[in-house]
PDB file of C-alpha atoms in Angstrom:
ATOM      1  CA  MET G   4     -81.389 -12.375  -2.456  1.00 62.00           C
ATOM      2  CA  LYS G   5     -81.249  -9.898  -5.284  1.00 62.00           C
ATOM      3  CA  SER G   6     -80.235  -7.134  -2.871  1.00 66.00           C
ATOM      4  CA  LYS G   7     -77.493  -9.329  -1.367  1.00 65.00           C
ATOM      5  CA  SER G   8     -76.050  -9.992  -4.817  1.00 65.00           C
ATOM      6  CA  PHE G   9     -76.272  -6.309  -5.626  1.00 59.00           C
ATOM      7  CA  ALA G  10     -74.468  -5.424  -2.359  1.00 62.00           C
ATOM      8  CA  ILE G  11     -71.707  -7.964  -3.034  1.00 67.00           C
ATOM      9  CA  LEU G  12     -71.338  -6.697  -6.611  1.00 58.00           C
ATOM     10  CA  ALA G  13     -71.161  -3.099  -5.361  1.00 59.00           C
ATOM     11  CA  ILE G  14     -68.490  -3.984  -2.786  1.00 66.00           C
ATOM     12  CA  LEU G  15     -66.441  -5.888  -5.394  1.00 55.00           C
ATOM     13  CA  THR G  16     -66.755  -2.991  -7.844  1.00 62.00           C
ATOM     14  CA  PHE G  17     -65.651  -0.587  -5.112  1.00 59.00           C
ATOM     15  CA  LEU G  18     -62.637  -2.774  -4.200  1.00 56.00           C
ATOM     16  CA  VAL G  19     -61.609  -3.107  -7.869  1.00 55.00           C
ATOM     17  CA  ALA G  20     -61.891   0.687  -8.271  1.00 56.00           C
ATOM     18  CA  VAL G  21     -59.765   1.286  -5.156  1.00 55.00           C
ATOM     19  CA  ALA G  22     -57.157  -1.254  -6.307  1.00 58.00           C
ATOM     20  CA  PHE G  23     -57.102   0.329  -9.778  1.00 59.00           C
ATOM     21  CA  GLY G  24     -56.683   3.793  -8.218  1.00 61.00           C
ATOM     22  CA  VAL G  25     -53.796   2.623  -6.045  1.00 60.00           C
ATOM     23  CA  TYR G  26     -52.156   0.955  -9.068  1.00 65.00           C
ATOM     24  CA  MET G  27     -52.503   4.099 -11.212  1.00 68.00           C
ATOM     25  CA  ALA G  28     -51.151   6.307  -8.426  1.00 66.00           C
ATOM     26  CA  SER G  29     -48.073   4.094  -8.043  1.00 66.00           C
ATOM     27  CA  GLN G  30     -47.477   4.123 -11.820  1.00 67.00           C
ATOM     28  CA  GLN G  31     -47.724   7.917 -11.944  1.00 64.00           C
ATOM     29  CA  LYS G  32     -45.313   8.251  -8.998  1.00 56.00           C
ATOM     30  CA  GLU G  33     -42.740   5.993 -10.707  1.00 54.00           C
ATOM     31  CA  SER G  34     -42.907   7.927 -13.973  1.00 54.00           C
ATOM     32  CA  SER G  35     -42.649  11.306 -12.249  1.00 54.00           C
ATOM     33  CA  THR G  36     -39.560  10.237 -10.283  1.00 52.00           C
ATOM     34  CA  PRO G  37     -36.661  11.928 -12.065  1.00 57.00           C
ATOM     35  CA  THR G  38     -34.069   9.584 -13.457  1.00 56.00           C
ATOM     36  CA  VAL G  39     -30.675  10.294 -12.005  1.00 56.00           C
ATOM     37  CA  PRO G  40     -27.878  10.333 -14.560  1.00 57.00           C
ATOM     38  CA  PRO G  41     -24.980   8.055 -13.704  1.00 56.00           C
ATOM     39  CA  THR G  42     -22.437   9.739 -11.507  1.00 57.00           C
ATOM     40  CA  ALA G  43     -18.695   9.525 -11.868  1.00 54.00           C
ATOM     41  CA  SER G  44     -18.647   6.831  -9.208  1.00 55.00           C
ATOM     42  CA  THR G  45     -21.050   4.595 -11.157  1.00 60.00           C
ATOM     43  CA  GLN G  46     -19.218   4.932 -14.461  1.00 66.00           C
ATOM     44  CA  PRO G  47     -16.128   2.813 -14.941  1.00 69.00           C
ATOM     45  CA  GLU G  48     -13.026   4.881 -14.311  1.00 79.00           C
ATOM     46  CA  GLN G  49     -10.620   5.150 -17.209  1.00 87.00           C
ATOM     47  CA  PRO G  50      -6.942   4.443 -16.573  1.00 89.00           C
ATOM     48  CA  LYS G  51      -4.537   7.369 -16.679  1.00 91.00           C
ATOM     49  CA  THR G  52      -1.252   7.639 -18.519  1.00 92.00           C
ATOM     50  CA  VAL G  53       1.948   8.945 -16.942  1.00 93.00           C
ATOM     51  CA  LYS G  54       5.439   9.303 -18.370  1.00 93.00           C
ATOM     52  CA  ILE G  55       8.551   7.895 -16.833  1.00 90.00           C
ATOM     53  CA  PHE G  56      12.015   8.358 -18.268  1.00 90.00           C
ATOM     54  CA  HIS G  57      14.680   5.822 -19.094  1.00 85.00           C
ATOM     55  CA  VAL G  58      18.054   5.958 -20.847  1.00 87.00           C
ATOM     56  CA  LYS G  59      18.448   5.137 -24.530  1.00 86.00           C
ATOM     57  CA  ILE G  60      21.760   5.051 -26.336  1.00 84.00           C
ATOM     58  CA  GLU G  61      21.462   6.977 -29.604  1.00 86.00           C
ATOM     59  CA  ASP G  62      24.452   7.848 -31.775  1.00 88.00           C
ATOM     60  CA  SER G  63      26.670   6.386 -29.047  1.00 85.00           C
ATOM     61  CA  ARG G  64      25.310   8.891 -26.511  1.00 88.00           C
ATOM     62  CA  PRO G  65      22.933   8.329 -23.595  1.00 88.00           C
ATOM     63  CA  LYS G  66      19.639  10.184 -23.857  1.00 89.00           C
ATOM     64  CA  LEU G  67      16.573  10.259 -21.639  1.00 90.00           C
ATOM     65  CA  ARG G  68      13.402   9.180 -23.389  1.00 90.00           C
ATOM     66  CA  PRO G  69       9.843   9.007 -22.053  1.00 92.00           C
ATOM     67  CA  VAL G  70       7.862   5.816 -21.757  1.00 90.00           C
ATOM     68  CA  ASN G  71       4.091   6.010 -21.297  1.00 93.00           C
ATOM     69  CA  LYS G  72       2.712   3.821 -18.529  1.00 92.00           C
ATOM     70  CA  GLN G  73      -0.914   3.128 -17.623  1.00 93.00           C
ATOM     71  CA  ILE G  74      -2.030   3.554 -14.024  1.00 92.00           C
ATOM     72  CA  SER G  75      -5.349   3.023 -12.330  1.00 91.00           C
ATOM     73  CA  ALA G  76      -7.643   6.037 -12.202  1.00 90.00           C
ATOM     74  CA  LYS G  77      -7.729   5.592  -8.417  1.00 92.00           C
ATOM     75  CA  GLU G  78      -3.953   5.977  -8.021  1.00 92.00           C
ATOM     76  CA  ASP G  79      -2.275   9.269  -7.245  1.00 94.00           C
ATOM     77  CA  PRO G  80      -0.529  10.001 -10.565  1.00 95.00           C
ATOM     78  CA  ILE G  81       2.512  11.667  -8.966  1.00 95.00           C
ATOM     79  CA  GLU G  82       3.209   8.834  -6.572  1.00 95.00           C
ATOM     80  CA  ALA G  83       2.429   6.205  -9.223  1.00 94.00           C
ATOM     81  CA  ALA G  84       4.819   7.797 -11.746  1.00 94.00           C
ATOM     82  CA  LEU G  85       7.638   7.905  -9.189  1.00 94.00           C
ATOM     83  CA  ARG G  86       6.920   4.354  -8.071  1.00 93.00           C
ATOM     84  CA  LEU G  87       7.097   3.142 -11.682  1.00 92.00           C
ATOM     85  CA  LEU G  88      10.310   5.109 -12.242  1.00 91.00           C
ATOM     86  CA  VAL G  89      11.884   3.539  -9.158  1.00 90.00           C
ATOM     87  CA  GLU G  90      10.641   0.032  -9.966  1.00 86.00           C
ATOM     88  CA  GLN G  91      12.341   0.109 -13.352  1.00 73.00           C
ATOM     89  CA  GLY G  92      15.635   0.373 -11.462  1.00 57.00           C
ATOM     90  CA  ASN G  93      15.102  -2.924  -9.698  1.00 58.00           C
ATOM     91  CA  GLY G  94      16.277  -4.996 -12.648  1.00 54.00           C
ATOM     92  CA  LYS G  95      19.582  -5.355 -14.442  1.00 56.00           C
ATOM     93  CA  ASP G  96      18.412  -3.378 -17.502  1.00 58.00           C
ATOM     94  CA  PRO G  97      21.105  -0.791 -18.348  1.00 60.00           C
ATOM     95  CA  SER G  98      18.431   1.657 -19.543  1.00 74.00           C
ATOM     96  CA  ASN G  99      17.314   2.180 -15.952  1.00 78.00           C
ATOM     97  CA  PRO G 100      18.822   5.316 -14.433  1.00 85.00           C
ATOM     98  CA  ILE G 101      17.585   4.422 -10.926  1.00 89.00           C
ATOM     99  CA  PRO G 102      20.108   2.577  -8.705  1.00 90.00           C
ATOM    100  CA  GLU G 103      19.169  -1.055  -8.136  1.00 88.00           C
ATOM    101  CA  GLY G 104      17.214  -1.754  -4.957  1.00 90.00           C
ATOM    102  CA  THR G 105      16.012   1.846  -4.514  1.00 93.00           C
ATOM    103  CA  LYS G 106      12.607   2.184  -2.880  1.00 94.00           C
ATOM    104  CA  LEU G 107      10.299   5.186  -2.882  1.00 95.00           C
ATOM    105  CA  LEU G 108       9.656   5.945   0.788  1.00 96.00           C
ATOM    106  CA  GLY G 109       7.327   8.848   0.112  1.00 95.00           C
ATOM    107  CA  VAL G 110       6.497  11.950  -1.861  1.00 96.00           C
ATOM    108  CA  GLU G 111       4.835  15.114  -0.637  1.00 95.00           C
ATOM    109  CA  VAL G 112       3.805  18.054  -2.809  1.00 96.00           C
ATOM    110  CA  LYS G 113       3.210  21.474  -1.319  1.00 95.00           C
ATOM    111  CA  ASP G 114       3.322  24.945  -2.880  1.00 95.00           C
ATOM    112  CA  GLY G 115       4.953  23.699  -6.090  1.00 95.00           C
ATOM    113  CA  LEU G 116       7.663  21.710  -4.284  1.00 96.00           C
ATOM    114  CA  ALA G 117       7.811  17.908  -4.435  1.00 96.00           C
ATOM    115  CA  ILE G 118       9.800  16.412  -1.573  1.00 96.00           C
ATOM    116  CA  VAL G 119      10.844  12.918  -2.614  1.00 96.00           C
ATOM    117  CA  ASN G 120      12.225  10.464  -0.076  1.00 97.00           C
ATOM    118  CA  PHE G 121      14.222   7.457  -1.323  1.00 95.00           C
ATOM    119  CA  SER G 122      15.726   4.507   0.520  1.00 95.00           C
ATOM    120  CA  HIS G 123      19.486   4.371   1.182  1.00 95.00           C
ATOM    121  CA  GLU G 124      20.039   2.252  -1.975  1.00 94.00           C
ATOM    122  CA  PHE G 125      19.534   5.434  -4.013  1.00 92.00           C
ATOM    123  CA  ARG G 126      22.871   6.679  -2.683  1.00 93.00           C
ATOM    124  CA  ASP G 127      24.607   3.417  -1.769  1.00 93.00           C
ATOM    125  CA  ASN G 128      24.041   1.632  -5.098  1.00 91.00           C
ATOM    126  CA  PHE G 129      24.692   4.611  -7.360  1.00 90.00           C
ATOM    127  CA  GLN G 130      27.569   3.789  -9.721  1.00 85.00           C
ATOM    128  CA  GLY G 131      27.192   6.233 -12.577  1.00 75.00           C
ATOM    129  CA  GLY G 132      29.718   9.097 -12.430  1.00 83.00           C
ATOM    130  CA  SER G 133      28.802  12.566 -13.695  1.00 86.00           C
ATOM    131  CA  THR G 134      26.870  11.323 -16.748  1.00 88.00           C
ATOM    132  CA  GLY G 135      24.982   8.724 -14.709  1.00 87.00           C
ATOM    133  CA  GLU G 136      24.174  11.299 -12.057  1.00 89.00           C
ATOM    134  CA  ALA G 137      22.883  13.776 -14.633  1.00 90.00           C
ATOM    135  CA  LEU G 138      20.722  11.093 -16.235  1.00 91.00           C
ATOM    136  CA  LEU G 139      19.417   9.887 -12.859  1.00 91.00           C
ATOM    137  CA  ILE G 140      18.481  13.371 -11.661  1.00 93.00           C
ATOM    138  CA  GLY G 141      17.160  14.280 -15.109  1.00 93.00           C
ATOM    139  CA  ALA G 142      14.861  11.239 -15.098  1.00 93.00           C
ATOM    140  CA  ILE G 143      13.436  12.239 -11.711  1.00 93.00           C
ATOM    141  CA  LEU G 144      12.991  15.898 -12.704  1.00 95.00           C
ATOM    142  CA  ARG G 145      11.382  15.046 -16.039  1.00 94.00           C
ATOM    143  CA  THR G 146       9.061  12.477 -14.497  1.00 94.00           C
ATOM    144  CA  LEU G 147       7.876  14.988 -11.893  1.00 95.00           C
ATOM    145  CA  GLY G 148       7.920  17.901 -14.349  1.00 94.00           C
ATOM    146  CA  GLN G 149       4.974  16.466 -16.271  1.00 95.00           C
ATOM    147  CA  PHE G 150       2.708  17.534 -13.417  1.00 96.00           C
ATOM    148  CA  SER G 151       1.751  21.214 -13.567  1.00 94.00           C
ATOM    149  CA  GLU G 152       1.573  21.512  -9.776  1.00 95.00           C
ATOM    150  CA  ILE G 153       5.282  20.687  -9.429  1.00 96.00           C
ATOM    151  CA  ARG G 154       7.917  23.318 -10.213  1.00 96.00           C
ATOM    152  CA  GLN G 155      10.741  22.206  -7.929  1.00 96.00           C
ATOM    153  CA  VAL G 156      11.997  18.976  -6.381  1.00 96.00           C
ATOM    154  CA  SER G 157      13.886  18.265  -3.183  1.00 95.00           C
ATOM    155  CA  ILE G 158      15.530  14.841  -2.900  1.00 95.00           C
ATOM    156  CA  LEU G 159      15.944  13.099   0.450  1.00 95.00           C
ATOM    157  CA  VAL G 160      17.511   9.771   1.339  1.00 95.00           C
ATOM    158  CA  GLU G 161      16.022   8.103   4.408  1.00 96.00           C
ATOM    159  CA  GLY G 162      14.451  11.470   5.320  1.00 94.00           C
ATOM    160  CA  LYS G 163      17.688  13.501   5.148  1.00 94.00           C
ATOM    161  CA  PRO G 164      19.011  15.856   2.441  1.00 92.00           C
ATOM    162  CA  ILE G 165      21.384  13.986   0.160  1.00 88.00           C
ATOM    163  CA  GLY G 166      23.867  16.747  -0.653  1.00 86.00           C
ATOM    164  CA  SER G 167      25.363  15.081  -3.726  1.00 85.00           C
ATOM    165  CA  LEU G 168      25.975  11.784  -5.427  1.00 88.00           C
ATOM    166  CA  GLY G 169      29.386  13.082  -6.388  1.00 86.00           C
ATOM    167  CA  HIS G 170      28.948  15.893  -8.914  1.00 85.00           C
ATOM    168  CA  LEU G 171      25.631  17.769  -8.724  1.00 87.00           C
ATOM    169  CA  ASP G 172      24.541  19.837  -5.734  1.00 87.00           C
ATOM    170  CA  LEU G 173      21.361  18.090  -4.617  1.00 90.00           C
ATOM    171  CA  SER G 174      21.097  19.792  -1.232  1.00 88.00           C
ATOM    172  CA  GLY G 175      18.542  22.383  -2.310  1.00 89.00           C
ATOM    173  CA  ARG G 176      15.535  22.700  -4.533  1.00 93.00           C
ATOM    174  CA  LEU G 177      15.969  21.533  -8.113  1.00 93.00           C
ATOM    175  CA  ASP G 178      13.966  23.130 -10.919  1.00 94.00           C
ATOM    176  CA  VAL G 179      11.992  20.561 -12.940  1.00 92.00           C
ATOM    177  CA  ASN G 180      13.053  22.315 -16.143  1.00 86.00           C
ATOM    178  CA  SER G 181      16.740  21.688 -15.549  1.00 76.00           C
ATOM    179  CA  SER G 182      18.517  18.387 -15.754  1.00 55.00           C
ATOM    180  CA  GLY G 183      22.019  19.500 -14.908  1.00 52.00           C
ATOM    181  CA  MET G 184      25.338  19.082 -16.636  1.00 46.00           C
ATOM    182  CA  GLY G 185      24.232  19.937 -20.164  1.00 45.00           C
ATOM    183  CA  PHE G 186      21.767  17.109 -20.679  1.00 45.00           C
ATOM    184  CA  ASN G 187      18.826  19.373 -21.546  1.00 44.00           C
ATOM    185  CA  ASN G 188      19.464  18.751 -25.258  1.00 40.00           C
ATOM    186  CA  GLU G 189      19.563  15.017 -24.698  1.00 46.00           C
ATOM    187  CA  ILE G 190      16.147  14.827 -23.034  1.00 44.00           C
ATOM    188  CA  GLU G 191      12.914  14.435 -24.906  1.00 47.00           C
ATOM    189  CA  LYS G 192       9.959  15.983 -23.090  1.00 45.00           C
TER     190      LYS G 192
END
């Protein structure tokens, strides 16, 4: 009987030792597993800020002034800035240089050129004369000019070159550093 008890005790001691060894091995494996620092995708993305331009009357003269707008970090900043610029023209606020009802149909940037495509309301609802045209084009150029990858802008309406809204030649590429018709001094960057 004594030998049976000894055999059972030996087996139990062996099983406890094996279980303890397995436990210790798993603990050592967990501690030796390198901790992975959080990646950009696991950290919350911070919103971005873009500038859009609107008209302010100062000293009885219209001037373009920037307004900072927050966008989601997931949004394309160029498209988001243009969308926000266009959306401000969908109200009756006189500070909006964008013709009412205008929609952004698309924007493509390649080799420093931004090709912007607006809906027909851009042309059809424009009512501003030479000053309004300069402010409208200036707002677009300044909004796009904040992005270092854009040096020139081409404006389309419904996929076709616009030519003019009445005063400025809009048929070619427009430099983002120009606003046309002497409004450079009236525009805050």
